[in-house]
Amino acid sequence: MGKTEKWLAGLSFVFTLGALGYFLYKWLVLDTIDANLIFGFFLFLSFTLNLVNWGNHEGPTEKDELVEHVQTQSARIGYYVLMALSGLILFISEGSGNFSEISNIPLLIVVGLTFVTVPIVEFFYKRRYM
Amino acid sequence: MENTIKKYREQLGLSQGSLAERCEVSRQTINAIENNKYDPSLQLAFDIARVLGVSMEELFKP
């Protein structure tokens, strides 16, 4: 990572912490939840992680087969991590592991969609070859 | 997959960077292959063998 990228990563990290700190302040002190700050936190966090990983906020600029291998494997693992996290967030936010007690139906649908997204994409994608 | 890339590369006096440049991949890729952390595609294995001037059988052992 060059000097410029290091500065950008540092700056992006400061913005990430700023958004997180301001969100916590509003939540804990002012008792309000700001969706803009949550979105901003994750946006800046993704910039920071991409800069640290690849030296560019959009990901790798030059790809070779090892980079593609890393990205493919990460996407596969990331999908299952996201599946587990969405289920975890659903059960923690509802305070119950019992499906009959769940009231956040949109979030339940999102959790359900994580199970079927890959098979649906595979169904259409395999038609290109089989 | 075991390989002898480092041996042949050093015999030719090539650095990982220059071998990577000639194979049009990153130095990290060559480093990962040499350390048996990554198995290259057939195309890249051919490219490495061509640059080092040895056969695939000499370079890679299953």
Short mmCIF file of C-alpha atoms in Angstrom, two decimals:
data_model
loop_
_atom_site.label_atom_id
_atom_site.label_comp_id
_atom_site.label_asym_id
_atom_site.label_seq_id
_atom_site.Cartn_x
_atom_site.Cartn_y
_atom_site.Cartn_z
CA MET A 1 0.00 0.00 0.00
CA GLY A 2 1.38 3.40 -1.01
CA LYS A 3 1.46 6.57 1.11
CA THR A 4 -1.71 8.00 -0.45
CA GLU A 5 -3.64 4.77 0.13
CA LYS A 6 -2.42 4.66 3.75
CA TRP A 7 -3.65 8.23 4.30
CA LEU A 8 -6.99 7.42 2.65
CA ALA A 9 -7.36 4.26 4.74
CA GLY A 10 -6.58 6.25 7.90
CA LEU A 11 -9.05 8.98 6.94
CA SER A 12 -11.72 6.44 6.10
CA PHE A 13 -11.11 4.71 9.45
CA VAL A 14 -11.53 8.06 11.26
CA PHE A 15 -14.86 8.63 9.46
CA THR A 16 -15.90 5.06 10.39
CA LEU A 17 -15.14 5.67 14.06
CA GLY A 18 -16.81 9.10 13.84
CA ALA A 19 -20.03 7.63 12.46
CA LEU A 20 -19.98 4.87 15.08
CA GLY A 21 -19.26 7.29 17.92
CA TYR A 22 -21.97 9.73 16.84
CA PHE A 23 -24.45 6.84 16.44
CA LEU A 24 -23.66 5.57 19.96
CA TYR A 25 -23.97 9.11 21.37
CA LYS A 26 -27.39 9.63 19.75
CA TRP A 27 -28.55 6.18 20.79
CA LEU A 28 -27.32 6.13 24.38
CA VAL A 29 -27.56 9.84 25.30
CA LEU A 30 -30.32 11.24 23.08
CA ASP A 31 -32.23 7.94 22.85
CA THR A 32 -32.68 8.14 19.08
CA ILE A 33 -31.54 5.73 16.39
CA ASP A 34 -30.24 7.35 13.22
CA ALA A 35 -30.41 5.06 10.17
CA ASN A 36 -28.21 7.47 8.18
CA LEU A 37 -25.40 6.94 10.67
CA ILE A 38 -25.75 3.15 10.57
CA PHE A 39 -25.59 3.22 6.77
CA GLY A 40 -22.68 5.69 6.82
CA PHE A 41 -20.78 3.54 9.32
CA PHE A 42 -21.00 0.44 7.11
CA LEU A 43 -20.16 2.44 3.98
CA PHE A 44 -17.00 3.93 5.52
CA LEU A 45 -16.11 0.56 7.07
CA SER A 46 -16.29 -1.08 3.64
CA PHE A 47 -14.08 1.68 2.17
CA THR A 48 -11.54 1.16 4.97
CA LEU A 49 -11.51 -2.63 4.59
CA ASN A 50 -11.12 -2.44 0.81
CA LEU A 51 -8.29 0.09 1.15
CA VAL A 52 -6.51 -2.10 3.70
CA ASN A 53 -7.05 -5.28 1.65
CA TRP A 54 -6.43 -4.02 -1.87
CA GLY A 55 -5.15 -0.45 -1.66
CA ASN A 56 -8.29 0.79 -3.41
CA HIS A 57 -11.74 1.52 -1.99
CA GLU A 58 -13.44 -0.34 -4.85
CA GLY A 59 -11.33 -3.50 -4.55
CA PRO A 60 -8.29 -4.76 -6.46
CA THR A 61 -7.21 -2.68 -9.43
CA GLU A 62 -5.06 -5.39 -11.02
CA LYS A 63 -6.40 -8.91 -11.00
CA ASP A 64 -4.49 -12.11 -11.49
CA GLU A 65 -5.71 -15.62 -10.82
CA LEU A 66 -4.71 -15.63 -7.13
CA VAL A 67 -6.71 -12.42 -6.54
CA GLU A 68 -9.68 -13.98 -8.34
CA HIS A 69 -9.28 -17.17 -6.27
CA VAL A 70 -9.25 -15.12 -3.04
CA GLN A 71 -12.32 -13.15 -4.16
CA THR A 72 -14.27 -16.26 -5.24
CA GLN A 73 -13.54 -18.13 -2.01
CA SER A 74 -14.30 -15.03 0.08
CA ALA A 75 -17.63 -14.52 -1.72
CA ARG A 76 -18.57 -18.15 -1.02
CA ILE A 77 -17.60 -17.99 2.66
CA GLY A 78 -19.07 -14.48 2.99
CA TYR A 79 -22.45 -15.74 1.77
CA TYR A 80 -22.66 -18.31 4.55
CA VAL A 81 -21.41 -15.81 7.14
CA LEU A 82 -24.14 -13.39 6.02
CA MET A 83 -26.70 -16.20 6.24
CA ALA A 84 -25.68 -16.98 9.82
CA LEU A 85 -25.50 -13.31 10.83
CA SER A 86 -28.95 -12.50 9.44
CA GLY A 87 -30.43 -15.41 11.42
CA LEU A 88 -28.55 -14.30 14.52
CA ILE A 89 -29.78 -10.69 14.17
CA LEU A 90 -33.36 -11.93 13.70
CA PHE A 91 -33.33 -14.06 16.85
CA ILE A 92 -31.48 -11.46 18.95
CA SER A 93 -33.75 -8.59 17.85
CA GLU A 94 -36.86 -10.66 18.48
CA GLY A 95 -35.51 -12.02 21.75
CA SER A 96 -36.77 -15.49 20.88
CA GLY A 97 -35.71 -18.55 18.94
CA ASN A 98 -39.30 -19.59 18.47
CA PHE A 99 -40.64 -18.86 14.96
CA SER A 100 -44.23 -18.54 16.20
CA GLU A 101 -43.19 -15.57 18.38
CA ILE A 102 -41.42 -13.65 15.62
CA SER A 103 -43.12 -10.41 14.58
CA ASN A 104 -40.45 -8.94 12.25
CA ILE A 105 -41.69 -10.70 9.12
CA PRO A 106 -39.60 -8.64 6.62
CA LEU A 107 -36.40 -9.67 8.43
CA LEU A 108 -37.63 -13.29 8.55
CA ILE A 109 -38.15 -13.12 4.77
CA VAL A 110 -34.59 -11.79 4.35
CA VAL A 111 -33.28 -14.75 6.39
CA GLY A 112 -35.35 -17.09 4.23
CA LEU A 113 -34.05 -15.46 1.06
CA THR A 114 -30.47 -16.20 2.10
CA PHE A 115 -31.34 -19.92 1.80
CA VAL A 116 -32.76 -19.67 -1.71
CA THR A 117 -30.74 -16.91 -3.37
CA VAL A 118 -27.86 -19.16 -4.48
CA PRO A 119 -30.07 -22.03 -5.76
CA ILE A 120 -32.19 -19.52 -7.73
CA VAL A 121 -29.10 -17.85 -9.24
CA GLU A 122 -27.63 -21.29 -9.99
CA PHE A 123 -30.87 -22.31 -11.73
CA PHE A 124 -30.64 -19.43 -14.20
CA TYR A 125 -26.84 -19.42 -14.51
CA LYS A 126 -26.53 -23.15 -15.29
CA ARG A 127 -28.93 -22.69 -18.22
CA ARG A 128 -26.08 -20.93 -19.99
CA TYR A 129 -24.09 -24.16 -20.01
CA MET A 130 -26.40 -27.15 -19.42
CA MET B 1 1.12 -29.97 -4.97
CA GLU B 2 4.89 -29.98 -4.44
CA ASN B 3 6.96 -27.91 -6.84
CA THR B 4 10.57 -27.06 -7.67
CA ILE B 5 9.95 -23.56 -9.00
CA LYS B 6 12.31 -21.90 -6.52
CA LYS B 7 15.19 -24.20 -7.47
CA TYR B 8 14.88 -23.55 -11.22
CA ARG B 9 14.12 -19.85 -10.71
CA GLU B 10 17.28 -19.36 -8.65
CA GLN B 11 19.31 -21.34 -11.18
CA LEU B 12 18.29 -18.76 -13.78
CA GLY B 13 18.99 -15.90 -11.35
CA LEU B 14 15.40 -14.71 -11.52
CA SER B 15 13.67 -12.97 -8.63
CA GLN B 16 10.06 -13.79 -7.77
CA GLY B 17 9.13 -10.38 -9.14
CA SER B 18 10.75 -10.89 -12.54
CA LEU B 19 9.28 -14.40 -12.90
CA ALA B 20 5.89 -12.93 -11.97
CA GLU B 21 6.31 -10.16 -14.54
CA ARG B 22 7.15 -12.65 -17.29
CA CYS B 23 4.14 -14.79 -16.38
CA GLU B 24 1.92 -11.68 -16.08
CA VAL B 25 0.86 -12.37 -12.49
CA SER B 26 1.66 -10.69 -9.17
CA ARG B 27 4.77 -11.48 -7.09
CA GLN B 28 2.45 -12.65 -4.29
CA THR B 29 1.03 -15.29 -6.63
CA ILE B 30 4.48 -16.73 -7.38
CA ASN B 31 5.34 -16.60 -3.67
CA ALA B 32 2.13 -18.46 -2.76
CA ILE B 33 2.80 -21.14 -5.40
CA GLU B 34 6.42 -21.62 -4.29
CA ASN B 35 5.31 -22.04 -0.69
CA ASN B 36 2.63 -24.57 -1.70
CA LYS B 37 -0.14 -22.29 -0.47
CA TYR B 38 -1.82 -22.07 -3.86
CA ASP B 39 -2.10 -24.52 -6.76
CA PRO B 40 -1.88 -22.60 -10.05
CA SER B 41 -4.20 -23.09 -12.98
CA LEU B 42 -2.93 -25.30 -15.81
CA GLN B 43 -2.36 -22.21 -17.95
CA LEU B 44 -0.22 -20.51 -15.31
CA ALA B 45 1.69 -23.75 -14.63
CA PHE B 46 2.47 -23.94 -18.38
CA ASP B 47 3.57 -20.30 -18.39
CA ILE B 48 5.92 -20.82 -15.44
CA ALA B 49 7.39 -23.95 -17.01
CA ARG B 50 7.89 -22.11 -20.32
CA VAL B 51 9.65 -19.15 -18.67
CA LEU B 52 11.89 -21.46 -16.60
CA GLY B 53 12.56 -23.69 -19.62
CA VAL B 54 11.68 -26.95 -17.88
CA SER B 55 8.95 -29.52 -18.33
CA MET B 56 5.82 -29.59 -16.23
CA GLU B 57 6.88 -32.98 -14.84
CA GLU B 58 10.14 -31.51 -13.55
CA LEU B 59 8.38 -28.52 -12.03
CA PHE B 60 5.34 -30.06 -10.35
CA LYS B 61 5.00 -33.28 -8.42
CA PRO B 62 1.56 -34.46 -7.32
#
